[in-house]
Amino acid sequence: MTTKPHRAGRREWTALAVLMLPLLLVSMDVSVLYFAVPAISAGLEPTGTQQLWIFDIYAFAVAGLLMTMGSAGDRVGRRRLLLIGATAFGAASLAAAYAQSAEMLIAARALLGIGGATLMPSTLALVRSLFPDARQRAQAIAIWSGVMTAGVALGSVLSGVLVEFFWWGSVFLVNLPAMVLLLVLGPVLLPESKDPAPGRFDWTGIPLSMAAVLPVVYGLKEIPSDGWHVRYVMAVTVGLLFAALFVHRQRTAASPMIPPALFRGGGFGPAVVLNLLTMFAMMGSAYFTTQYLQSVLGKSAMEAALWALVPSVPIGLAAPAATALVQRGVHSAHVVTAGFVCAAGGFGLLAFAGPDSLVLVLVACGVLASGVTMVMSQIMDLALGAAPVERAGSASSLMETGAEFGGALGMAVLGSVGTAVYRREMPDSAPAEAHETLGGALAVAGRLPERAGDALVTTAREAFTQGMQAAALAGAAVLAGAALLAAVTLRRAGVREEAETPDAGRADAVSPSGV
């Protein structure tokens, strides 16, 4: 006889609010330096290479350690790992805020990434533990998805506002009050949750997972700006080879980091792929729209940050609306498919943007983000519902790792499409620097006589916009394919394979006393 899952009460929903603190900060840290880099450059005077590492080391650390930390949480306890990560994140934020050199800031950002890698899978795994009831879990994950998506948008806005009125270190200090609150309330409100029989830790899998993830993410992140150079293609190739070794290890190890059983039912595999495609769309579009606001429309950092906040308004409605449709009887496969169609429509609108189309670009971004959030809320629910509660950390980490790959892939593929069109549209007579990027064209134009400079700026902005249009069409095609994939695979998988399983009876998996 199946035990009816325990329904969450006020305590669990309050605990969810506490969990949103680290999630919001970690997602914000992805973009918090977008508008702070010029101030950091003026204050610390980093070299070009150091500036890249200041920006990228956080994402590399998160991507490389997500699977390790997810597996660790299943073993040592997700609440314990969350609190350890919060402590590290807070300490690293303080160190970053008062860094006296570029080297110190790089090290602090690396520690922030390590802390972030513990926080993201822990929050999602604890949601799985707090809400064994399928309907309540769907509502909680809808909130989780909306907060994470909004956090990426808010990070850049927050950095623009803080740098306008304070010094650059303030973008890191905002993390401290939330982390202190988490450390105070977490032990009281959050139950401990872990695998009661985890087996031996897969120490061999740690270096293999990092060797699989880091070279691929590195290569994909560099391709949009520098092109398909041999070293980047080799990095991706090496990473894929290590990925094959990692998969082999997980299939043969007695206690694998990522249990192959996760992929044997419930649509978990399709959820990982579809989650990757949502981040492909989100980060691929952001690569162009942030440049469009500043370099094409000529907005200041502060203005661009505030305008970038507008598309995030409908995000708060998209995930709850998708969940409400499912709970009223609409099949999840249809909702996910509709979300991808909506996001593809956002890309389609972006393809009509001209060099002076602020409103159209903002509407396109809002439509795209709403579709992405609809998809994300449903496939996260699917993935966690399909995963046993004792493996929630591993499942969450794999979903997050797929998202990191998707974001890097989106910037690489769509960025390369846009760059190719930009270079094709720029006249051969343009200076070499202007022929490479829009930023280079604007820099060259500032050194030319007024009429020649204005002509170069106009040409470059039109070329960039045409590149964005081409990338938007490519993105729409990818998401149309994702909609078809979702319609087929999720329908076949029987998406709403919910845990009216005896989660509530798993006293060994979730202990309200925290033991």
PDB file of C-alpha atoms in Angstrom, residues 323-469:
ATOM      1  CA  THR A 323       2.594  25.060 -12.607  1.00  0.00           C
ATOM      2  CA  ALA A 324      -1.064  26.104 -12.303  1.00  0.00           C
ATOM      3  CA  LEU A 325      -1.779  24.802 -15.813  1.00  0.00           C
ATOM      4  CA  VAL A 326      -0.247  21.419 -14.990  1.00  0.00           C
ATOM      5  CA  GLN A 327      -2.147  21.136 -11.721  1.00  0.00           C
ATOM      6  CA  ARG A 328      -5.389  21.866 -13.577  1.00  0.00           C
ATOM      7  CA  GLY A 329      -4.842  18.890 -15.850  1.00  0.00           C
ATOM      8  CA  VAL A 330      -2.706  20.166 -18.733  1.00  0.00           C
ATOM      9  CA  HIS A 331       0.007  17.637 -19.531  1.00  0.00           C
ATOM     10  CA  SER A 332       3.492  18.815 -18.597  1.00  0.00           C
ATOM     11  CA  ALA A 333       4.769  17.889 -22.058  1.00  0.00           C
ATOM     12  CA  HIS A 334       2.355  20.436 -23.535  1.00  0.00           C
ATOM     13  CA  VAL A 335       3.400  23.152 -21.074  1.00  0.00           C
ATOM     14  CA  VAL A 336       7.109  22.579 -21.733  1.00  0.00           C
ATOM     15  CA  THR A 337       6.511  22.550 -25.474  1.00  0.00           C
ATOM     16  CA  ALA A 338       4.531  25.784 -25.207  1.00  0.00           C
ATOM     17  CA  GLY A 339       7.352  27.324 -23.164  1.00  0.00           C
ATOM     18  CA  PHE A 340       9.886  26.519 -25.863  1.00  0.00           C
ATOM     19  CA  VAL A 341       7.550  27.894 -28.543  1.00  0.00           C
ATOM     20  CA  CYS A 342       7.175  31.088 -26.485  1.00  0.00           C
ATOM     21  CA  ALA A 343      10.953  31.414 -26.101  1.00  0.00           C
ATOM     22  CA  ALA A 344      11.420  30.780 -29.835  1.00  0.00           C
ATOM     23  CA  GLY A 345       8.901  33.552 -30.452  1.00  0.00           C
ATOM     24  CA  GLY A 346      11.057  35.865 -28.348  1.00  0.00           C
ATOM     25  CA  PHE A 347      14.021  35.094 -30.583  1.00  0.00           C
ATOM     26  CA  GLY A 348      11.760  35.647 -33.594  1.00  0.00           C
ATOM     27  CA  LEU A 349      10.862  39.145 -32.351  1.00  0.00           C
ATOM     28  CA  LEU A 350      14.550  39.874 -31.759  1.00  0.00           C
ATOM     29  CA  ALA A 351      15.214  39.075 -35.418  1.00  0.00           C
ATOM     30  CA  PHE A 352      13.171  42.174 -36.377  1.00  0.00           C
ATOM     31  CA  ALA A 353      15.175  44.574 -34.202  1.00  0.00           C
ATOM     32  CA  GLY A 354      16.963  47.480 -35.864  1.00  0.00           C
ATOM     33  CA  PRO A 355      19.707  49.761 -34.567  1.00  0.00           C
ATOM     34  CA  ASP A 356      17.086  51.832 -32.684  1.00  0.00           C
ATOM     35  CA  SER A 357      14.538  49.297 -31.401  1.00  0.00           C
ATOM     36  CA  LEU A 358      14.673  49.539 -27.620  1.00  0.00           C
ATOM     37  CA  VAL A 359      11.032  48.631 -26.979  1.00  0.00           C
ATOM     38  CA  LEU A 360      11.064  45.703 -29.401  1.00  0.00           C
ATOM     39  CA  VAL A 361      14.246  44.270 -27.855  1.00  0.00           C
ATOM     40  CA  LEU A 362      12.839  44.572 -24.326  1.00  0.00           C
ATOM     41  CA  VAL A 363       9.582  42.879 -25.351  1.00  0.00           C
ATOM     42  CA  ALA A 364      11.517  40.118 -27.140  1.00  0.00           C
ATOM     43  CA  CYS A 365      13.677  39.513 -24.055  1.00  0.00           C
ATOM     44  CA  GLY A 366      10.610  39.414 -21.819  1.00  0.00           C
ATOM     45  CA  VAL A 367       8.851  36.868 -24.049  1.00  0.00           C
ATOM     46  CA  LEU A 368      12.000  34.743 -24.302  1.00  0.00           C
ATOM     47  CA  ALA A 369      12.670  34.818 -20.550  1.00  0.00           C
ATOM     48  CA  SER A 370       9.058  33.925 -19.754  1.00  0.00           C
ATOM     49  CA  GLY A 371       9.201  30.896 -22.033  1.00  0.00           C
ATOM     50  CA  VAL A 372      12.517  29.778 -20.560  1.00  0.00           C
ATOM     51  CA  THR A 373      11.168  30.092 -17.016  1.00  0.00           C
ATOM     52  CA  MET A 374       8.069  28.063 -17.908  1.00  0.00           C
ATOM     53  CA  VAL A 375      10.268  25.289 -19.249  1.00  0.00           C
ATOM     54  CA  MET A 376      12.734  25.390 -16.379  1.00  0.00           C
ATOM     55  CA  SER A 377      10.092  25.102 -13.670  1.00  0.00           C
ATOM     56  CA  GLN A 378       8.575  21.991 -15.244  1.00  0.00           C
ATOM     57  CA  ILE A 379      11.712  20.097 -16.158  1.00  0.00           C
ATOM     58  CA  MET A 380      13.299  20.761 -12.750  1.00  0.00           C
ATOM     59  CA  ASP A 381      10.169  19.308 -11.181  1.00  0.00           C
ATOM     60  CA  LEU A 382      10.336  16.357 -13.557  1.00  0.00           C
ATOM     61  CA  ALA A 383      14.000  15.680 -12.827  1.00  0.00           C
ATOM     62  CA  LEU A 384      13.613  15.831  -9.038  1.00  0.00           C
ATOM     63  CA  GLY A 385      10.398  13.834  -9.111  1.00  0.00           C
ATOM     64  CA  ALA A 386      12.115  11.111 -11.113  1.00  0.00           C
ATOM     65  CA  ALA A 387      15.166  11.004  -8.811  1.00  0.00           C
ATOM     66  CA  PRO A 388      15.069   9.105  -5.501  1.00  0.00           C
ATOM     67  CA  VAL A 389      15.168  11.502  -2.565  1.00  0.00           C
ATOM     68  CA  GLU A 390      18.469  10.014  -1.379  1.00  0.00           C
ATOM     69  CA  ARG A 391      20.048  10.959  -4.738  1.00  0.00           C
ATOM     70  CA  ALA A 392      18.577  14.462  -4.936  1.00  0.00           C
ATOM     71  CA  GLY A 393      21.984  16.129  -4.586  1.00  0.00           C
ATOM     72  CA  SER A 394      23.512  14.186  -7.478  1.00  0.00           C
ATOM     73  CA  ALA A 395      20.440  14.808  -9.641  1.00  0.00           C
ATOM     74  CA  SER A 396      20.454  18.537  -8.853  1.00  0.00           C
ATOM     75  CA  SER A 397      24.168  18.878  -9.560  1.00  0.00           C
ATOM     76  CA  LEU A 398      23.849  17.165 -12.928  1.00  0.00           C
ATOM     77  CA  MET A 399      21.016  19.501 -13.922  1.00  0.00           C
ATOM     78  CA  GLU A 400      23.104  22.514 -12.893  1.00  0.00           C
ATOM     79  CA  THR A 401      26.179  21.224 -14.743  1.00  0.00           C
ATOM     80  CA  GLY A 402      24.071  20.804 -17.868  1.00  0.00           C
ATOM     81  CA  ALA A 403      22.922  24.406 -17.425  1.00  0.00           C
ATOM     82  CA  GLU A 404      26.554  25.587 -17.286  1.00  0.00           C
ATOM     83  CA  PHE A 405      27.296  23.717 -20.512  1.00  0.00           C
ATOM     84  CA  GLY A 406      24.180  25.127 -22.132  1.00  0.00           C
ATOM     85  CA  GLY A 407      25.062  28.711 -21.237  1.00  0.00           C
ATOM     86  CA  ALA A 408      28.590  28.381 -22.581  1.00  0.00           C
ATOM     87  CA  LEU A 409      27.321  26.630 -25.710  1.00  0.00           C
ATOM     88  CA  GLY A 410      24.727  29.331 -26.332  1.00  0.00           C
ATOM     89  CA  MET A 411      27.311  32.091 -26.183  1.00  0.00           C
ATOM     90  CA  ALA A 412      29.711  30.102 -28.377  1.00  0.00           C
ATOM     91  CA  VAL A 413      27.267  29.098 -31.111  1.00  0.00           C
ATOM     92  CA  LEU A 414      25.098  32.202 -31.298  1.00  0.00           C
ATOM     93  CA  GLY A 415      28.070  34.479 -30.619  1.00  0.00           C
ATOM     94  CA  SER A 416      29.952  32.883 -33.503  1.00  0.00           C
ATOM     95  CA  VAL A 417      26.968  33.325 -35.831  1.00  0.00           C
ATOM     96  CA  GLY A 418      26.641  36.979 -34.892  1.00  0.00           C
ATOM     97  CA  THR A 419      30.372  37.645 -35.175  1.00  0.00           C
ATOM     98  CA  ALA A 420      30.555  36.008 -38.609  1.00  0.00           C
ATOM     99  CA  VAL A 421      27.720  38.192 -39.922  1.00  0.00           C
ATOM    100  CA  TYR A 422      29.220  41.316 -38.325  1.00  0.00           C
ATOM    101  CA  ARG A 423      32.561  40.745 -40.031  1.00  0.00           C
ATOM    102  CA  ARG A 424      30.875  40.005 -43.354  1.00  0.00           C
ATOM    103  CA  GLU A 425      28.855  43.220 -43.200  1.00  0.00           C
ATOM    104  CA  MET A 426      31.781  45.455 -42.267  1.00  0.00           C
ATOM    105  CA  PRO A 427      33.434  46.973 -45.358  1.00  0.00           C
ATOM    106  CA  ASP A 428      36.938  45.826 -46.281  1.00  0.00           C
ATOM    107  CA  SER A 429      38.098  49.410 -45.911  1.00  0.00           C
ATOM    108  CA  ALA A 430      37.307  49.415 -42.173  1.00  0.00           C
ATOM    109  CA  PRO A 431      40.334  49.337 -39.837  1.00  0.00           C
ATOM    110  CA  ALA A 432      41.326  45.860 -38.686  1.00  0.00           C
ATOM    111  CA  GLU A 433      40.300  46.511 -35.089  1.00  0.00           C
ATOM    112  CA  ALA A 434      36.882  47.750 -36.178  1.00  0.00           C
ATOM    113  CA  HIS A 435      36.477  44.718 -38.404  1.00  0.00           C
ATOM    114  CA  GLU A 436      36.777  42.360 -35.437  1.00  0.00           C
ATOM    115  CA  THR A 437      34.207  43.599 -32.902  1.00  0.00           C
ATOM    116  CA  LEU A 438      31.744  46.411 -32.291  1.00  0.00           C
ATOM    117  CA  GLY A 439      33.749  47.477 -29.245  1.00  0.00           C
ATOM    118  CA  GLY A 440      36.835  47.749 -31.408  1.00  0.00           C
ATOM    119  CA  ALA A 441      34.943  49.857 -33.949  1.00  0.00           C
ATOM    120  CA  LEU A 442      33.752  52.276 -31.262  1.00  0.00           C
ATOM    121  CA  ALA A 443      37.289  52.602 -29.908  1.00  0.00           C
ATOM    122  CA  VAL A 444      38.717  53.320 -33.376  1.00  0.00           C
ATOM    123  CA  ALA A 445      35.926  55.793 -34.149  1.00  0.00           C
ATOM    124  CA  GLY A 446      36.894  57.875 -31.139  1.00  0.00           C
ATOM    125  CA  ARG A 447      40.320  58.468 -32.686  1.00  0.00           C
ATOM    126  CA  LEU A 448      39.043  59.469 -36.129  1.00  0.00           C
ATOM    127  CA  PRO A 449      37.810  62.865 -37.386  1.00  0.00           C
ATOM    128  CA  GLU A 450      34.196  63.485 -36.393  1.00  0.00           C
ATOM    129  CA  ARG A 451      32.536  62.728 -39.742  1.00  0.00           C
ATOM    130  CA  ALA A 452      34.596  59.599 -40.410  1.00  0.00           C
ATOM    131  CA  GLY A 453      34.119  58.409 -36.840  1.00  0.00           C
ATOM    132  CA  ASP A 454      30.332  58.868 -36.991  1.00  0.00           C
ATOM    133  CA  ALA A 455      30.163  56.971 -40.283  1.00  0.00           C
ATOM    134  CA  LEU A 456      32.173  54.065 -38.830  1.00  0.00           C
ATOM    135  CA  VAL A 457      29.973  53.927 -35.710  1.00  0.00           C
ATOM    136  CA  THR A 458      26.795  53.850 -37.809  1.00  0.00           C
ATOM    137  CA  THR A 459      28.147  51.095 -40.040  1.00  0.00           C
ATOM    138  CA  ALA A 460      29.385  49.020 -37.112  1.00  0.00           C
ATOM    139  CA  ARG A 461      26.113  49.324 -35.206  1.00  0.00           C
ATOM    140  CA  GLU A 462      24.134  48.234 -38.257  1.00  0.00           C
ATOM    141  CA  ALA A 463      26.507  45.305 -38.807  1.00  0.00           C
ATOM    142  CA  PHE A 464      26.188  44.220 -35.167  1.00  0.00           C
ATOM    143  CA  THR A 465      22.399  44.438 -35.346  1.00  0.00           C
ATOM    144  CA  GLN A 466      22.368  42.268 -38.462  1.00  0.00           C
ATOM    145  CA  GLY A 467      24.570  39.772 -36.648  1.00  0.00           C
ATOM    146  CA  MET A 468      22.122  39.769 -33.731  1.00  0.00           C
ATOM    147  CA  GLN A 469      19.254  39.174 -36.153  1.00  0.00           C
TER     148      GLN A 469
END
